[in-house]
Short mmCIF file of C-alpha atoms and ligand atoms in Angstrom, two decimals:
data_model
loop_
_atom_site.label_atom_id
_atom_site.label_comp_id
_atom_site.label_asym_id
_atom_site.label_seq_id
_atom_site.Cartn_x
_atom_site.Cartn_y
_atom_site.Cartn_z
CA UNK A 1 6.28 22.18 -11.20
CA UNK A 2 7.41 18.70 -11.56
CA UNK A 3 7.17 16.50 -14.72
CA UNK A 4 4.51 14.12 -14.60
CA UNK A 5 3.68 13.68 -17.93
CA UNK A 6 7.13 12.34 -18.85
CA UNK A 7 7.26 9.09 -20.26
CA UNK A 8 10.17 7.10 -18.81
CA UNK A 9 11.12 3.74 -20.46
CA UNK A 10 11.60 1.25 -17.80
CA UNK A 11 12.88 -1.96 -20.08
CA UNK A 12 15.65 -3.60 -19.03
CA UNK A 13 15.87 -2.35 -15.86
CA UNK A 14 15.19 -5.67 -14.31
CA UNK A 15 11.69 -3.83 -13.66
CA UNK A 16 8.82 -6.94 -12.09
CA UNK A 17 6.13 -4.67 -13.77
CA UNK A 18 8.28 -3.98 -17.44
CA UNK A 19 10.26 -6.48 -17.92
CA UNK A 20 8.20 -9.22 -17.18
CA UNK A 21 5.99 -9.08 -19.89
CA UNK A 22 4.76 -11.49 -22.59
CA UNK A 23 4.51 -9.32 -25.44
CA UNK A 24 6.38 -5.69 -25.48
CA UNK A 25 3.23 -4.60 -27.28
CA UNK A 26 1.65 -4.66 -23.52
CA UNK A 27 1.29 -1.94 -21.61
CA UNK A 28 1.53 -3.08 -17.38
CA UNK A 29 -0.80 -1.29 -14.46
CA UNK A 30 -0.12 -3.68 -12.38
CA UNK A 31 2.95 -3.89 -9.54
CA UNK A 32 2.68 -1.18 -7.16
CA UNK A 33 5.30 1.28 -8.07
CA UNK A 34 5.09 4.04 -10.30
CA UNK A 35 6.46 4.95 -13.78
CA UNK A 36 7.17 8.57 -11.80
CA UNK A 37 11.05 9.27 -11.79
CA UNK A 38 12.14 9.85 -8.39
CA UNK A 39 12.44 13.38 -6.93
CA UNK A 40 16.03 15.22 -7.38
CA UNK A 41 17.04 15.48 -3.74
CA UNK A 42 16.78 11.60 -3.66
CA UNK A 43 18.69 10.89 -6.72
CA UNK A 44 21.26 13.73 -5.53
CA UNK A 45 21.85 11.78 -2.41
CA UNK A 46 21.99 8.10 -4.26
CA UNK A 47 24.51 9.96 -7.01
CA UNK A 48 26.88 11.47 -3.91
CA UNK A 49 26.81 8.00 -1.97
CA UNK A 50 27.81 6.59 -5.32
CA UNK A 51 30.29 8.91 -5.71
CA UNK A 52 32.35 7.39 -2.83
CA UNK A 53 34.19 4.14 -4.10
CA UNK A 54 33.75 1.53 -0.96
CA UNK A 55 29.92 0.53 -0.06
CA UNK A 56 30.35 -0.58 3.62
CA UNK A 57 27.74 -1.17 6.58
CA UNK A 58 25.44 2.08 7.28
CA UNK A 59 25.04 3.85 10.61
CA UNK A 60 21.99 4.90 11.29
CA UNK A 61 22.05 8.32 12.73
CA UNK A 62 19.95 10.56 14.73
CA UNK A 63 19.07 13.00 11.40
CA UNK A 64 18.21 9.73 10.18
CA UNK A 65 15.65 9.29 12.81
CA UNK A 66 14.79 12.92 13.18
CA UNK A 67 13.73 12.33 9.35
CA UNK A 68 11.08 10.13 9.69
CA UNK A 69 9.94 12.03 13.16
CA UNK A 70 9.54 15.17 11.81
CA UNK A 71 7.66 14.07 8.64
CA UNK A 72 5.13 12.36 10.99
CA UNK A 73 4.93 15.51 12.97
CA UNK A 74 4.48 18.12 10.20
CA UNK A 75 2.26 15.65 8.06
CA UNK A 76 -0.12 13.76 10.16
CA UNK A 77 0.55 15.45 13.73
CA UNK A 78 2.06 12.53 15.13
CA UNK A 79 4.33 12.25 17.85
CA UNK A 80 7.14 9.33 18.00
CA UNK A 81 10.01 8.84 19.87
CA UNK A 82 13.39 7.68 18.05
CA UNK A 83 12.92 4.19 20.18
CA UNK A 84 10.02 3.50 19.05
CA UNK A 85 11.34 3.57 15.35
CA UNK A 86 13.08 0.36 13.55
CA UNK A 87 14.69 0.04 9.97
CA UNK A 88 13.03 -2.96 8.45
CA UNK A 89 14.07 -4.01 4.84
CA UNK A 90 10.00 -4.13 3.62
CA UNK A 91 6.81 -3.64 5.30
CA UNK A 92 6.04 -6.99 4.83
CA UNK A 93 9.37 -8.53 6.59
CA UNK A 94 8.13 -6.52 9.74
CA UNK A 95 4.71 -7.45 9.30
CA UNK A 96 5.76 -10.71 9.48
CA UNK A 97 8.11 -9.95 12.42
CA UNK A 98 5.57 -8.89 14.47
CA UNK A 99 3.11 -12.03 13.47
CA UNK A 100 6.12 -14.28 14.48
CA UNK A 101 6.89 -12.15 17.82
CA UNK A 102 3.58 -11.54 19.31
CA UNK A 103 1.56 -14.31 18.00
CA UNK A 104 1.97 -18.76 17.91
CA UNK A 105 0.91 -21.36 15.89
CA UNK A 106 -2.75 -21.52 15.32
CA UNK A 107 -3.52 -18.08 16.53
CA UNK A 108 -5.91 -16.33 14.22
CA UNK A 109 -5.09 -13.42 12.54
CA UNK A 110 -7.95 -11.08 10.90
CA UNK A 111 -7.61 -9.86 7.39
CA UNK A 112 -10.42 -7.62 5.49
CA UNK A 113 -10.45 -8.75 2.18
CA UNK A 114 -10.05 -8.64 -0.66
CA UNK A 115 -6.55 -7.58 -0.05
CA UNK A 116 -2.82 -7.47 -0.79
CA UNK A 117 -1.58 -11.15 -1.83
CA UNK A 118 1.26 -10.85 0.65
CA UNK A 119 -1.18 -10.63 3.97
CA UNK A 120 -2.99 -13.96 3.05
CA UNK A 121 0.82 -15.50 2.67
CA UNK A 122 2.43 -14.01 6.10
CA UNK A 123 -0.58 -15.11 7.90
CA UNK A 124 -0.60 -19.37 6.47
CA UNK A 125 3.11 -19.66 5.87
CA UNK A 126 3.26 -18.64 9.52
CA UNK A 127 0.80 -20.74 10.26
CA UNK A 128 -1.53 -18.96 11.67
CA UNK A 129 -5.02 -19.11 11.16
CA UNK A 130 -6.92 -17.08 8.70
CA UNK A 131 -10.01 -14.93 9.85
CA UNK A 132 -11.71 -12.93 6.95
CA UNK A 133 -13.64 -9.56 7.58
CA UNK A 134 -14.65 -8.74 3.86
CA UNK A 135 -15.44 -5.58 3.14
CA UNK A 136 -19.33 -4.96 1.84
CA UNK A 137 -20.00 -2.66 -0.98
CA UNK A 138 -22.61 -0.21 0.42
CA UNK A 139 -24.02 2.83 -2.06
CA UNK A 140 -20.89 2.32 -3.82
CA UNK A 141 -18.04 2.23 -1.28
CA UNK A 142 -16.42 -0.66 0.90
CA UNK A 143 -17.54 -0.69 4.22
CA UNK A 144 -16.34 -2.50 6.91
CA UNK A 145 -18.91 -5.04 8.38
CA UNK A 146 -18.67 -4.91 12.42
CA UNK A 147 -20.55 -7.75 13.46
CA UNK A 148 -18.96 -10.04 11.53
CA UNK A 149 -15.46 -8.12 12.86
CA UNK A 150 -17.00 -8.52 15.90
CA UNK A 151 -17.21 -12.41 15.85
CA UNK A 152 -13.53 -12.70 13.90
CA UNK A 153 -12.33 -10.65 17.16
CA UNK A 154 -13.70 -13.26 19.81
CA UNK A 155 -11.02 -15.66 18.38
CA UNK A 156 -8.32 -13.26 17.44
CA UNK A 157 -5.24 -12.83 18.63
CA UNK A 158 -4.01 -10.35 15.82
CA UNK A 159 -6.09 -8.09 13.22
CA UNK A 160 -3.97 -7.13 10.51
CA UNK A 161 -5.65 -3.86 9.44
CA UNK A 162 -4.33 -1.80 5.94
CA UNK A 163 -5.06 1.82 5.95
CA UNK A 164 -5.65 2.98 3.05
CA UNK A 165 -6.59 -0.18 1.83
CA UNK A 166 -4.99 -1.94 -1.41
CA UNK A 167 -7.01 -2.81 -3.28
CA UNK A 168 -10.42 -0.84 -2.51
CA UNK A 169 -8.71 2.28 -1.97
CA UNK A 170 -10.45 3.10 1.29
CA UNK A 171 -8.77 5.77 3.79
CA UNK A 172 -10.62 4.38 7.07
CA UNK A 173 -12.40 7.32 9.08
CA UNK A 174 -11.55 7.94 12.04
CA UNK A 175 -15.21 6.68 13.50
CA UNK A 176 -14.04 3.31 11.92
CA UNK A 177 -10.93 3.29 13.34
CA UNK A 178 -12.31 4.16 16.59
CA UNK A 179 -14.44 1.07 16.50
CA UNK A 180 -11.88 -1.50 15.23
CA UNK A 181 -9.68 0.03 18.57
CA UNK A 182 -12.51 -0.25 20.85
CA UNK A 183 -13.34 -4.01 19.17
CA UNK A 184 -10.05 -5.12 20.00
CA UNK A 185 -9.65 -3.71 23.17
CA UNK A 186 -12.88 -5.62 24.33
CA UNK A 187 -11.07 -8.85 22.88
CA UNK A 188 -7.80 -8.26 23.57
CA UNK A 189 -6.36 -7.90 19.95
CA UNK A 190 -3.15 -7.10 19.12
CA UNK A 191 -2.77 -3.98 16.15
CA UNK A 192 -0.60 -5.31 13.39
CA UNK A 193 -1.41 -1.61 10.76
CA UNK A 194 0.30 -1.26 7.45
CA UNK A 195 -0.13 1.81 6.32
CA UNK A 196 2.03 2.24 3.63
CA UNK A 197 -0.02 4.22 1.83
CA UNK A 198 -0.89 6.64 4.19
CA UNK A 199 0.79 9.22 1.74
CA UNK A 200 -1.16 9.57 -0.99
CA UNK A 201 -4.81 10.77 0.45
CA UNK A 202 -7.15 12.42 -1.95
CA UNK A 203 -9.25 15.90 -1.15
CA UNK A 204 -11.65 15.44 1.25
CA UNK A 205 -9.98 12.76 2.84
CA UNK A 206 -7.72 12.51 5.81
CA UNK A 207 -5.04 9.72 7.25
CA UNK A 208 -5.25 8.63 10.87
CA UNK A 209 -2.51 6.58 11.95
CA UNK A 210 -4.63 3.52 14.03
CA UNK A 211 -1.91 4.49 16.85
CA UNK A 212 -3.17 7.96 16.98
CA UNK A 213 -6.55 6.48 18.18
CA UNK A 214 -6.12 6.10 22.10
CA UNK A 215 -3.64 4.57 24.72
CA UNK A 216 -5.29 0.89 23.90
CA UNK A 217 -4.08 1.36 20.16
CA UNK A 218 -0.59 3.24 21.07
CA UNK A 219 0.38 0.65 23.50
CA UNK A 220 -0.91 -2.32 21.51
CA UNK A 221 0.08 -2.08 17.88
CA UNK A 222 2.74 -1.92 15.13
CA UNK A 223 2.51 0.77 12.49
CA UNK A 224 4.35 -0.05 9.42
CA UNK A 225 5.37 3.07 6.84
CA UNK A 226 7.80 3.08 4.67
CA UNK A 227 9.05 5.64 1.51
CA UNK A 228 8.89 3.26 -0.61
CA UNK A 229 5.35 3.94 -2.59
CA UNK A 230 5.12 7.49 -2.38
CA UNK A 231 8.81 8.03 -3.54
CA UNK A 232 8.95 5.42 -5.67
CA UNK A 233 11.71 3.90 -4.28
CA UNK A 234 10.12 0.27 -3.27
CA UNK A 235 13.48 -1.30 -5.10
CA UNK A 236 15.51 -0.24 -2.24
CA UNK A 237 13.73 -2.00 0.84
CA UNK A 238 13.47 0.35 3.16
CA UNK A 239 11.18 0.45 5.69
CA UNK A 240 10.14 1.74 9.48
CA UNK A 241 8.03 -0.25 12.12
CA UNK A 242 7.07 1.90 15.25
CA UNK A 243 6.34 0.58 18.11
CA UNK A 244 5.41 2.55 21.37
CA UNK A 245 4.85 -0.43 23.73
CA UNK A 246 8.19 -1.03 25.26
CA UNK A 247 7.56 -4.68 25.54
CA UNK A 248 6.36 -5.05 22.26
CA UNK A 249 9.12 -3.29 20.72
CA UNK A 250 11.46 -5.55 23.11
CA UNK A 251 10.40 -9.05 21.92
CA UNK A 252 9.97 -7.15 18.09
CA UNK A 253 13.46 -5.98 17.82
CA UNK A 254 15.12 -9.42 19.71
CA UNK A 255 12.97 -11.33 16.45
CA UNK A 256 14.68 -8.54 14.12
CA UNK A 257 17.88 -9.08 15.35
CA UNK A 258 17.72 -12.56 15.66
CA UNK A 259 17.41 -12.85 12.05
CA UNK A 260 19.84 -10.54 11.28
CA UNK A 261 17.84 -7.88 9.92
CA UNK A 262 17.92 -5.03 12.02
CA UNK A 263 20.45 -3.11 9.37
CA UNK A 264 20.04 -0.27 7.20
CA UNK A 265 21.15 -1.07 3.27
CA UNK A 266 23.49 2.18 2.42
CA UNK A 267 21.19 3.61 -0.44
CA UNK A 268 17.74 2.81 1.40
CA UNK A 269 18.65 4.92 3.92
CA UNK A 270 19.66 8.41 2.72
CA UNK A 271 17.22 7.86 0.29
CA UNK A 272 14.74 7.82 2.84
CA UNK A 273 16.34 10.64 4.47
CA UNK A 274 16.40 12.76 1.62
CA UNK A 275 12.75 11.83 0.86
CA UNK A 276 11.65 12.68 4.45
CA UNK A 277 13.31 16.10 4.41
CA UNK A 278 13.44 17.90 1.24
CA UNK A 279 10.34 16.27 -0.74
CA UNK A 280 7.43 17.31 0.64
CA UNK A 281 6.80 19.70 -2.68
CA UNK A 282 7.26 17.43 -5.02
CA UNK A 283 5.22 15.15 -2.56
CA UNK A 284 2.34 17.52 -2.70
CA UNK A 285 2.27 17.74 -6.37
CA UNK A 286 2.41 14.13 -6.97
CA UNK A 287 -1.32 13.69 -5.12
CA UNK A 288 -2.26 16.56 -7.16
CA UNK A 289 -1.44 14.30 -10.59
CA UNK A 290 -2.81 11.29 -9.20
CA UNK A 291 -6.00 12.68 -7.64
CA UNK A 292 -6.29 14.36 -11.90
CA UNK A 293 -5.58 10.65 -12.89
CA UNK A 294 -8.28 8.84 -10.77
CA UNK A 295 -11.39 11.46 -11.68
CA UNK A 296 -9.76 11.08 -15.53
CA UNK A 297 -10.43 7.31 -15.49
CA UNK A 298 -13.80 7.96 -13.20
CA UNK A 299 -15.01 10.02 -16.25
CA UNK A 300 -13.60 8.01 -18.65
CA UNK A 301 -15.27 4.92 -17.53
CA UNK A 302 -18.87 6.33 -16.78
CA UNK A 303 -18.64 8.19 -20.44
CA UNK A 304 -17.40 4.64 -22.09
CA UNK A 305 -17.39 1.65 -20.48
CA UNK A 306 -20.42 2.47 -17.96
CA UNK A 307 -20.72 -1.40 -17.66
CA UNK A 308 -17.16 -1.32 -15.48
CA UNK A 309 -18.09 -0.54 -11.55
CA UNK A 310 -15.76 1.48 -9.98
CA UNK A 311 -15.82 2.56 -5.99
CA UNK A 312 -13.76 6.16 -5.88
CA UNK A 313 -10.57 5.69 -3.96
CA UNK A 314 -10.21 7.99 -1.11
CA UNK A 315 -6.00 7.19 -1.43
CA UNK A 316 -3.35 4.65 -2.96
CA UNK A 317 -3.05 5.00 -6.56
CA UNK A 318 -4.97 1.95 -7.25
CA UNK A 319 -8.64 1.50 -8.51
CA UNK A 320 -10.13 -1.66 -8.04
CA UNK A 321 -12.43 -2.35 -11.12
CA UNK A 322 -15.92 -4.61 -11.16
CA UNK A 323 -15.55 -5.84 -14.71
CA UNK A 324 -18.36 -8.87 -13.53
CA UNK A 325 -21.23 -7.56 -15.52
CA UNK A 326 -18.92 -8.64 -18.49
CA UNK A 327 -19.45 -12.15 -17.34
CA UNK A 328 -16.44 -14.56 -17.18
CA UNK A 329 -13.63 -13.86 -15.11
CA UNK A 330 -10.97 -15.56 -17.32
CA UNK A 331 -12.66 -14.47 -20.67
CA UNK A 332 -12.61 -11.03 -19.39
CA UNK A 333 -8.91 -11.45 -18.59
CA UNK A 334 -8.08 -12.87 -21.62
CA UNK A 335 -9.91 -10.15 -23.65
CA UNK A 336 -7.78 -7.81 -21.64
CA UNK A 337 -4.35 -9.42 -22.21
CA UNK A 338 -5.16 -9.66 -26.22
CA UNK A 339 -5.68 -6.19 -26.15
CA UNK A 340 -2.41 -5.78 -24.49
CA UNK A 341 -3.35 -3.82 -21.25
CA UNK A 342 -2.30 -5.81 -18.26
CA UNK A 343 -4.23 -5.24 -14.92
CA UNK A 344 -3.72 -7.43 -11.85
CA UNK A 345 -6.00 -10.03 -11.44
CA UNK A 346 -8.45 -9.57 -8.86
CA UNK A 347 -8.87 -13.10 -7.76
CA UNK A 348 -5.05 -12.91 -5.96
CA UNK A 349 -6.93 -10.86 -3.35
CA UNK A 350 -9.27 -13.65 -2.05
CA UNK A 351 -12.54 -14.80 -3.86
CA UNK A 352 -14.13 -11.17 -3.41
CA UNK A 353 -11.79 -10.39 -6.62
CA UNK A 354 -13.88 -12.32 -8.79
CA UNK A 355 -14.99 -10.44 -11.82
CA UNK A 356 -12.30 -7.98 -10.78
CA UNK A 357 -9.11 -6.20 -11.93
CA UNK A 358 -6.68 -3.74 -10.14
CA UNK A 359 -5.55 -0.66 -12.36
CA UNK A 360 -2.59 1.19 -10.95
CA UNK A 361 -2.60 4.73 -11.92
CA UNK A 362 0.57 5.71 -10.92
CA UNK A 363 1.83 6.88 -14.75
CA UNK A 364 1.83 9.74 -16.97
CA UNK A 365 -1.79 10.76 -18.43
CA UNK A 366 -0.72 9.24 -21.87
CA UNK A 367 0.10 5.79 -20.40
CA UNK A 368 -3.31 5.90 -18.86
CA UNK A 369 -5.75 7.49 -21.75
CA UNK A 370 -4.28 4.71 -23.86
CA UNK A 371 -4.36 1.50 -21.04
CA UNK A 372 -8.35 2.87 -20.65
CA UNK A 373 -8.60 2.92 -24.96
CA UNK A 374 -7.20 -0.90 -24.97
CA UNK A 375 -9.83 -1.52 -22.12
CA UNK A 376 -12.71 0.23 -24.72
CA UNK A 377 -11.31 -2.52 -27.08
CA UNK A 378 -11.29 -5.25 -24.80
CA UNK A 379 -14.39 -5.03 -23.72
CA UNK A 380 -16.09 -4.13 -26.67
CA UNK A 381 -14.87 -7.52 -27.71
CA UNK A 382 -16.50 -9.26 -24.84
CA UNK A 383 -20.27 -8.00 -25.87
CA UNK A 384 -19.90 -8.91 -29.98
CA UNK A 385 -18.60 -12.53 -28.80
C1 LIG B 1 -0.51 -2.71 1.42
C2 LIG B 1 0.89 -3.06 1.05
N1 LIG B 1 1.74 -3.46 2.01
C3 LIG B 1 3.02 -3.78 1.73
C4 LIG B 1 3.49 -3.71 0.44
C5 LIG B 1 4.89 -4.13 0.15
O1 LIG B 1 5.77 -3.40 0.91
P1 LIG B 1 7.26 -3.88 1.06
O2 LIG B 1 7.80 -4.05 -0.33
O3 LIG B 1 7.90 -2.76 1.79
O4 LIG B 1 7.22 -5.16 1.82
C6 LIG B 1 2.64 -3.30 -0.60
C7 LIG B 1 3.11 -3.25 -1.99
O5 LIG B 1 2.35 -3.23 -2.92
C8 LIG B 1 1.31 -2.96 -0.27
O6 LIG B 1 0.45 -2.53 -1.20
#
């Protein structure tokens, strides 16, 4: 059994979600990491590395590649081949990558919002063009409208899927996925999939890589994993992009290598090694926590705070919350903030965030029974104003 419940003080360790706070009375949910320490094998192998005195360049080597081969195969039944596989330092860097390989100026690039910041950025600072595909709340849960994907596809040269999706939650079925293939095959859309957090999947619930789908999606996408989430280990940029298309991976890895970032950094790699090989346990118990953490705060909130509308996630430990029937977005924010539980502000995930707030429930039980007590307060607040 692994320690969950321990409560690890993260100040001053040049943490974005700790140690950029206003008050130190606050409490953060926000950045996606976790407050989880990371599993022993992967600490063992930063210690050893550490242990030798000169930090030089990092070969990559086939148990290196075997890692993240055999962890496909045993956990999602997945079959890649070591040249399909690329170190990128972040999803988002090959995200981007593959927008600046495969796609030009002015193509149009689908997102489904609301969704991570970064996909809105990769998409205009490229400048490409923006198609939305928001996601419709139906009984409860965020569907994907098809006609209106439909349409975005006529003009698309890219869709930029993310399975699960931050910050709804949604694991994508495979009936869904099997449309958005069979879409973009019609229109001739390139796959651009990050599914970084194809790890954590609740019960009931099961990832399908967008690859997996048929020989359209195999030979005409990017899937993006990384460690990072799931091991907590974001801080050491270290991700994989497969590719199966040979030409795709061709003109992917030239772009890569062109910019100098085809290298391994010396921790993020036997980190990732370590993680892919001997942490499947701790892996496994880790979903277990979370999966206690989400139905906690799904309880929580429909015993207390009934008013807040939440949609279950199926994966990621996020939970996008509808504060809206609370009225003003910034008064609801501000009620939060006084009350010193930060959440992320929906509104960075496209104008479908209004009245929204992202709670990350990646932390021990006692962070989260007291963020969801300062949420009580906060909103208790809003009603006697
Ligand atoms: C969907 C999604 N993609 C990518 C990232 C960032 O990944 P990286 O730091 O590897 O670029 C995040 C981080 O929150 C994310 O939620």
């Amino acid at each position: 059994m692994y320690d969950f419940n321990n409560v690890i003080k993260r100040q001053n360790t040049k943490s974005e979600k700790w140690d950029t706070l206003d008050s130190l009375k606050s409490i953060p949910f926000t950045v996606a990491d976790t407050d989880f320490a990371v599993a022993t094998p992967i600490m063992e192998a930063i210690i050893d590395r550490v242990a030798h005195p000169i930090l030089g360049y990092t070969v990559l080597e086939d148990s290196f590649y075997n890692s993240i081969i055999n962890f496909c195969q045993r956990r999602y039944n997945i079959n890649f081949k070591k040249n399909m596989l690329f170190i990128t330092p972040g999803v988002m860097v090959g995200v981007g990558i593959a927008i600046d390989a495969w796609t030009k100026e002015g193509d149009g690039i689908i997102i489904q919002t609301p969704v991570y910041t970064p996909f809105f950025k990769v998409i205009e600072k490229n400048k490409r063009k923006l198609i939305r595909n928001p996601l419709k709340l139906v009984n409860g849960k965020f569907m994907i409208d098809f006609d209106d994907l439909e349409e975005g596809m006529k003009t698309a040269k890219a869709f930029l899927l993310c399975n699960p999706h931050n910050p709804t939650g949604r694991v994508f079925t495979k009936e869904e996925l099997e449309k958005i293939v069979e879409l973009a095959k019609k229109y001739s859309v390139l796959l651009i999939s990050d599914e970084i957090h194809s790890d954590i999947i609740y019960s009931g619930q099961k990832h399908l890589s967008i690859s997996s789908i048929n020989d359209y999606a195999k030979s005409n996408s990017i899937t993006m994993i990384a460690p990072s989430k799931t091991f907590n280990i974001p801080g050491l940029a270290t991700s994989v992009a497969i590719i199966p298309d040979k030409k795709l991976r061709y003109t992917f890895f030239s772009k890569l290598k062109a910019l100098g970032l085809h290298e391994g950094n010396a921790f993020g790699v036997i980190a990732l090694e370590a993680a892919y090989t001997k942490c499947d346990n701790w892996l496994d118990e880790l979903i277990i926590y979370l999966e206690e953490n989400r139905d906690y705060v799904l309880k929580y909130i429909k015993d207390n705070i009934p008013r807040i509308n939440i949609s279950s996630p199926e994966g990621t430990f996020l939970m996008w919350l509808d504060f809206s029937s609370y009225g003003d977005h910034n008064k609801i924010q501000e009620a939060l903030i006084k009350n010193n539980v930060i959440l992320t502000d929906g509104l960075i995930y496209g104008s479908e965030g209004l009245g929204y707030f992202r709670l990350n429930i990646g932390c021990p039980i006692s962070t989260l029974t007291e963020g969801l007590l300062r949420i009580n307060s906060a909103v208790k607040e809003l009603i006697n104003d």
